[in-house]
Short mmCIF file of C-alpha atoms and ligand atoms in Angstrom, two decimals:
data_model
loop_
_atom_site.label_atom_id
_atom_site.label_comp_id
_atom_site.label_asym_id
_atom_site.label_seq_id
_atom_site.Cartn_x
_atom_site.Cartn_y
_atom_site.Cartn_z
CA MET A 1 56.36 20.73 34.06
CA THR A 2 55.71 18.35 31.81
CA SER A 3 52.29 15.83 32.87
CA MET A 4 52.06 12.40 32.82
CA ARG A 5 49.91 12.68 30.05
CA ASN A 6 51.44 14.72 27.80
CA ALA A 7 54.91 12.70 28.52
CA ALA A 8 52.88 9.41 27.39
CA THR A 9 54.04 8.02 24.38
CA VAL A 10 50.66 6.28 23.46
CA SER A 11 49.74 7.18 20.14
CA ASP A 12 45.98 8.84 19.92
CA PRO A 13 43.42 6.09 18.65
CA PRO A 14 42.81 6.07 14.79
CA GLN A 15 39.50 8.54 14.08
CA ILE A 16 36.57 6.44 12.46
CA PRO A 17 35.37 9.22 9.55
CA PRO A 18 31.81 10.06 10.41
CA VAL A 19 29.23 8.34 8.41
CA ALA A 20 26.98 10.96 7.26
CA LEU A 21 23.13 10.60 7.82
CA ASP A 22 22.73 10.49 4.46
CA GLU A 23 24.45 7.46 3.06
CA LEU A 24 23.53 5.80 6.75
CA TYR A 25 19.69 6.32 5.58
CA HIS A 26 20.77 5.72 2.18
CA CYS A 27 22.28 2.11 2.68
CA ASN A 28 19.53 1.32 5.50
CA SER A 29 16.95 1.67 2.27
CA LYS A 30 17.86 0.33 -0.54
CA HIS A 31 16.16 -2.58 -2.09
CA GLY A 32 18.36 -5.57 -2.37
CA ALA A 33 17.97 -9.61 -2.89
CA VAL A 34 19.68 -10.15 0.45
CA ARG A 35 16.90 -8.36 2.36
CA LEU A 36 14.37 -10.31 0.41
CA ALA A 37 16.01 -13.37 0.19
CA PHE A 38 15.38 -13.37 4.00
CA ILE A 39 11.27 -13.24 3.97
CA SER A 40 9.66 -16.81 3.45
CA GLY A 41 6.90 -17.60 0.93
CA ARG A 42 4.12 -17.52 3.48
CA GLN A 43 6.18 -14.36 4.61
CA MET A 44 5.86 -13.01 1.03
CA ARG A 45 1.82 -14.21 0.67
CA ARG A 46 1.23 -12.00 4.47
CA ARG A 47 2.86 -8.95 2.88
CA ASP A 48 1.42 -9.11 -0.09
CA ARG A 49 -1.91 -9.49 1.13
CA THR A 50 -1.54 -6.69 3.57
CA VAL A 51 0.30 -3.98 0.55
CA HIS A 52 -3.42 -5.26 -1.33
CA ALA A 53 -5.33 -4.80 1.18
CA LEU A 54 -3.94 -0.92 2.33
CA TYR A 55 -3.51 -0.02 -1.65
CA GLU A 56 -7.92 -1.09 -1.59
CA ALA A 57 -7.87 1.05 1.56
CA SER A 58 -5.79 4.17 0.67
CA LYS A 59 -7.41 4.42 -2.62
CA ASN A 60 -10.86 6.24 -2.01
CA ARG A 61 -9.82 7.55 1.68
CA PHE A 62 -9.06 10.91 2.56
CA LYS A 63 -7.87 12.74 5.82
CA ALA A 64 -11.25 13.86 7.25
CA TYR A 65 -11.74 16.81 9.78
CA THR A 66 -15.22 15.44 11.22
CA ALA A 67 -15.24 18.64 12.86
CA ALA A 68 -14.31 21.33 10.87
CA ALA A 69 -16.67 23.91 8.45
CA ARG A 70 -15.88 23.25 5.56
CA VAL A 71 -15.16 25.52 2.43
CA ASP A 72 -16.39 23.86 -0.80
CA LEU A 73 -14.07 24.69 -4.12
CA PRO A 74 -16.10 25.78 -7.00
CA ARG A 75 -16.49 22.15 -9.38
CA ASP A 76 -15.55 23.92 -12.47
CA CYS A 77 -11.75 24.27 -12.58
CA ILE A 78 -10.30 26.72 -15.45
CA PRO A 79 -9.42 25.25 -18.24
CA LEU A 80 -5.63 25.40 -18.29
CA ASP A 81 -5.42 26.67 -22.37
CA LEU A 82 -1.20 27.85 -22.29
CA ASN A 83 0.26 24.51 -24.06
CA LEU A 84 2.61 22.57 -22.45
CA GLY A 85 5.90 23.75 -24.00
CA SER A 86 4.75 27.79 -23.00
CA ALA A 87 4.00 26.73 -19.32
CA ILE A 88 7.39 24.85 -18.41
CA LEU A 89 9.33 27.56 -20.56
CA GLY A 90 8.07 30.25 -18.93
CA ARG A 91 7.76 28.53 -15.68
CA ARG A 92 10.21 30.84 -12.61
CA SER A 93 9.94 30.83 -9.12
CA ARG A 94 7.95 34.05 -8.59
CA ARG A 95 9.23 36.14 -5.30
CA GLU A 96 7.82 39.29 -6.03
CA PHE A 97 3.47 39.62 -5.96
CA THR A 98 1.66 42.53 -6.42
CA SER A 99 -1.60 42.90 -4.41
CA GLY A 100 -4.45 41.03 -4.65
CA SER A 101 -5.65 36.89 -3.89
CA PRO A 102 -5.85 34.14 -5.74
CA SER A 103 -9.64 33.91 -6.21
CA PRO A 104 -11.45 30.29 -4.97
CA SER A 105 -11.73 29.56 -8.72
CA GLU A 106 -8.07 29.87 -8.99
CA LEU A 107 -7.24 28.33 -5.55
CA GLY A 108 -9.56 25.46 -6.49
CA THR A 109 -8.29 24.83 -9.93
CA LEU A 110 -4.42 25.04 -8.55
CA LEU A 111 -4.75 22.21 -6.05
CA ALA A 112 -7.09 20.46 -8.41
CA ARG A 113 -4.93 20.04 -11.48
CA SER A 114 -1.89 19.26 -9.26
CA TYR A 115 -2.79 17.06 -6.61
CA GLY A 116 -7.08 16.41 -7.31
CA ILE A 117 -8.59 13.97 -9.30
CA CYS A 118 -8.48 13.52 -12.47
CA GLY A 119 -11.16 11.10 -13.34
CA VAL A 120 -12.02 7.42 -13.33
CA ARG A 121 -10.09 5.22 -14.97
CA HIS A 122 -10.84 1.21 -14.38
CA GLU A 123 -12.95 2.39 -11.53
CA VAL A 124 -10.12 3.61 -9.52
CA THR A 125 -9.88 7.10 -8.96
CA ALA A 126 -7.22 8.90 -11.60
CA ARG A 127 -4.88 11.53 -10.13
CA ALA A 128 -3.08 14.69 -11.20
CA VAL A 129 0.49 12.91 -10.55
CA PRO A 130 1.58 8.55 -9.93
CA SER A 131 2.39 7.84 -6.85
CA GLY A 132 4.50 5.11 -5.21
CA GLY A 133 2.05 1.59 -4.68
CA GLY A 134 -0.47 4.53 -5.50
CA LEU A 135 -0.70 5.21 -1.52
CA TYR A 136 -0.91 8.80 -1.84
CA PRO A 137 0.77 10.31 1.38
CA LEU A 138 0.83 13.60 0.93
CA ASP A 139 -1.87 16.25 2.30
CA VAL A 140 -1.90 20.05 0.74
CA TYR A 141 -2.74 22.79 3.29
CA VAL A 142 -3.89 26.16 2.46
CA LEU A 143 -2.88 28.82 4.57
CA GLN A 144 -4.73 32.10 3.93
CA PHE A 145 -3.69 35.27 5.33
CA PRO A 146 -6.33 37.92 5.92
CA ASP A 147 -7.60 39.72 2.74
CA GLY A 148 -7.77 36.83 0.42
CA GLY A 149 -9.96 34.95 -1.75
CA ILE A 150 -11.38 32.60 1.07
CA ASP A 151 -11.66 33.95 4.80
CA GLU A 152 -8.51 33.80 7.15
CA GLY A 153 -7.32 30.87 8.26
CA VAL A 154 -5.30 27.27 7.79
CA TYR A 155 -7.33 24.75 5.86
CA HIS A 156 -6.57 21.09 4.78
CA TYR A 157 -7.56 20.06 1.36
CA HIS A 158 -9.84 17.29 1.33
CA VAL A 159 -8.89 15.60 -2.48
CA GLY A 160 -12.16 13.31 -2.50
CA GLY A 161 -13.86 16.08 -2.11
CA HIS A 162 -12.47 19.38 -3.52
CA ARG A 163 -13.27 21.30 -0.94
CA LEU A 164 -11.50 22.99 2.03
CA GLN A 165 -11.46 21.79 6.00
CA ARG A 166 -10.69 24.38 7.75
CA VAL A 167 -8.25 24.03 10.57
CA SER A 168 -8.15 27.20 12.15
CA SER A 169 -9.73 30.04 11.34
CA ARG A 170 -6.46 32.85 11.90
CA CYS A 171 -3.32 32.68 9.89
CA ASP A 172 -0.77 34.94 11.67
CA ARG A 173 1.33 36.13 8.79
CA ARG A 174 3.75 37.59 11.75
CA ILE A 175 3.65 34.59 13.03
CA LEU A 176 4.36 32.22 9.39
CA GLU A 177 7.05 34.93 9.18
CA LEU A 178 9.09 34.58 12.10
CA ALA A 179 8.84 30.61 10.97
CA SER A 180 10.68 31.56 7.92
CA ILE A 181 14.10 32.02 6.71
CA TYR A 182 12.78 34.23 4.34
CA PRO A 183 10.34 36.39 6.21
CA GLU A 184 10.19 38.81 2.92
CA ILE A 185 8.62 36.85 0.99
CA ILE A 186 5.32 35.39 2.59
CA ALA A 187 5.43 39.28 3.53
CA ARG A 188 4.40 39.96 0.01
CA ALA A 189 2.57 36.41 -0.57
CA ALA A 190 -1.10 36.08 -0.67
CA LEU A 191 -1.40 32.64 0.51
CA LEU A 192 0.96 29.98 1.39
CA LEU A 193 0.66 25.43 0.39
CA ALA A 194 1.98 24.14 2.65
CA VAL A 195 2.80 20.13 1.24
CA VAL A 196 2.97 17.18 4.62
CA ALA A 197 4.03 13.96 4.16
CA ASP A 198 2.02 11.58 6.53
CA MET A 199 4.40 8.67 6.58
CA PRO A 200 2.35 5.36 8.08
CA ARG A 201 0.33 5.87 4.93
CA THR A 202 3.16 4.94 3.21
CA ARG A 203 5.55 3.55 5.38
CA ALA A 204 3.07 -0.05 6.07
CA LYS A 205 4.26 -1.18 2.75
CA TYR A 206 7.83 0.65 1.93
CA GLY A 207 9.51 0.34 5.48
CA GLU A 208 12.48 2.69 5.66
CA ARG A 209 11.87 3.55 1.39
CA ALA A 210 8.99 5.30 2.30
CA TYR A 211 10.28 8.29 2.76
CA ARG A 212 11.96 8.48 -0.31
CA LEU A 213 8.54 8.15 -2.04
CA ALA A 214 7.46 10.76 -1.09
CA LEU A 215 10.01 13.56 -1.11
CA LEU A 216 9.56 12.24 -4.97
CA GLU A 217 5.61 12.52 -4.66
CA ALA A 218 6.43 16.13 -3.41
CA GLY A 219 8.62 17.04 -6.85
CA HIS A 220 5.57 15.47 -8.84
CA VAL A 221 2.99 17.93 -6.69
CA SER A 222 5.92 21.00 -6.87
CA GLN A 223 6.48 20.69 -10.78
CA ASN A 224 2.48 20.59 -11.72
CA LEU A 225 2.07 23.49 -8.72
CA TYR A 226 4.49 25.39 -10.75
CA LEU A 227 3.40 24.54 -14.40
CA VAL A 228 -0.80 25.06 -13.01
CA ALA A 229 0.33 28.35 -11.09
CA GLN A 230 1.91 29.52 -14.88
CA ALA A 231 -1.35 28.69 -16.73
CA LEU A 232 -3.77 30.39 -14.51
CA GLY A 233 -1.23 33.65 -14.43
CA LEU A 234 -0.45 33.26 -10.72
CA GLY A 235 3.45 33.31 -9.42
CA LEU A 236 5.15 30.93 -6.77
CA VAL A 237 8.09 30.33 -5.07
CA ALA A 238 9.33 26.63 -3.75
CA LEU A 239 10.53 27.35 0.08
CA ASP A 240 12.77 24.97 1.99
CA GLY A 241 13.94 27.80 3.81
CA PHE A 242 10.88 27.37 7.66
CA TYR A 243 11.39 26.22 10.25
CA ASP A 244 9.80 22.87 10.60
CA ASP A 245 8.43 22.77 13.91
CA LYS A 246 7.09 26.43 13.82
CA VAL A 247 5.25 25.23 10.74
CA HIS A 248 3.71 21.61 12.45
CA ALA A 249 3.22 24.01 15.15
CA VAL A 250 0.35 26.45 13.37
CA LEU A 251 -0.54 23.11 11.01
CA ASP A 252 -1.82 21.16 14.55
CA LEU A 253 0.76 18.60 12.65
CA ASP A 254 3.06 16.45 15.64
CA GLY A 255 5.84 17.01 12.90
CA VAL A 256 7.02 12.70 13.14
CA SER A 257 4.66 10.92 11.37
CA GLU A 258 2.80 13.82 9.58
CA ILE A 259 5.97 16.38 8.24
CA VAL A 260 5.79 18.76 6.19
CA LEU A 261 8.04 18.70 3.14
CA LEU A 262 7.77 22.01 0.90
CA LEU A 263 5.95 25.51 1.40
CA PHE A 264 5.27 27.55 -1.57
CA ALA A 265 4.62 31.03 -0.94
CA VAL A 266 1.63 32.88 -3.70
CA GLY A 267 -0.05 35.60 -4.66
CA ARG A 268 -0.75 37.58 -7.96
CA VAL A 269 2.06 38.79 -10.76
CA HIS A 270 1.87 41.41 -12.86
CA ASP A 271 2.46 39.04 -16.08
C1 LIG B 1 12.95 21.94 -3.34
C2 LIG B 1 13.51 23.74 -3.33
C3 LIG B 1 13.58 24.41 -2.30
C4 LIG B 1 13.68 26.03 -3.25
N1 LIG B 1 13.40 25.95 -1.73
C5 LIG B 1 13.48 27.37 -1.52
C6 LIG B 1 13.24 28.81 -0.87
O1 LIG B 1 13.83 28.21 0.39
N2 LIG B 1 13.77 29.78 -0.94
C7 LIG B 1 13.78 30.50 -1.96
O2 LIG B 1 13.80 31.24 -2.41
N3 LIG B 1 13.83 29.70 -3.33
C8 LIG B 1 14.25 28.54 -2.79
N4 LIG B 1 13.98 27.64 -4.12
C9 LIG B 1 13.54 27.85 -5.71
C10 LIG B 1 15.07 27.77 -6.44
O3 LIG B 1 15.53 29.06 -5.37
C11 LIG B 1 14.58 28.31 -7.76
O4 LIG B 1 13.84 27.15 -8.37
C12 LIG B 1 16.00 28.55 -8.39
O5 LIG B 1 16.41 29.29 -8.07
C13 LIG B 1 15.62 28.13 -9.97
O6 LIG B 1 15.13 29.40 -10.25
P1 LIG B 1 13.45 28.68 -11.14
O7 LIG B 1 12.52 28.46 -10.35
O8 LIG B 1 12.97 30.38 -11.40
O9 LIG B 1 14.19 28.34 -12.80
C14 LIG B 1 13.55 25.98 -4.10
C15 LIG B 1 13.32 25.31 -4.87
C16 LIG B 1 13.30 24.03 -4.85
C17 LIG B 1 12.81 22.72 -6.19
#
């Protein structure tokens, strides 16, 4: 028997094409004259004062784990003698590693020359990467597996002090293999690096646009890591293939305001 519904001649409502979230996000995070037109002169002055205060506060502010054990990294970095052209031409993602782990000097150099402080210019600490508004929203974590150049553990790199702050004394390779879409790469790596964005640090100035800036800055850090590793004779690969919240759990981050953007598997390589 034909149902009343099937018999009806009412046509289906037109299908509204779904809006891709990335398109929606991109449009919402555009700078635009319309948005700025709604800000009065007084609001603009207040905003400028806030932005200035933010910049002043962030210049020398680094995330501190006050109760954490600290590991000082060697003060002197290894000179990076490989010329830039050779570093760029030789750079490759490396997924096969030999035994052995980066030494504390190599690890310290990799961190300092990729996201660390490179001196003081005009009374401001100069960093290895540019940063939107000079707010430096990123943090780098080291996940050192057992039998490495430093004790096993999860560490936060304190840029200002060029030291590691131990978040956890365990770094279980099995847990990280299960947190990755590429467990075989994790199984071979000596250590992992995690690039994390602390979104409130930059959202206060850039609003919706902050997410874009954090990703761009992570790209700068990523390329530095590749080139510095190449100069040090280390190998690494950027890994987007990870289950976000499993990695957040290992790093003890909420996964909303502090978010992992990219992992790196790092190890020694033959050539
Ligand atoms: C943001 C980003 C994410 C990546 N994620 C992965 C990944 O999850 N797994 C992997 O094996 N390689 C990953 N890679 C490495 C790319 O596969 C690699 O860069 C590309 O194949 C080019 O090779 P090359 O780096 O040796 O020149 C990633 C690279 C980038 C830049």
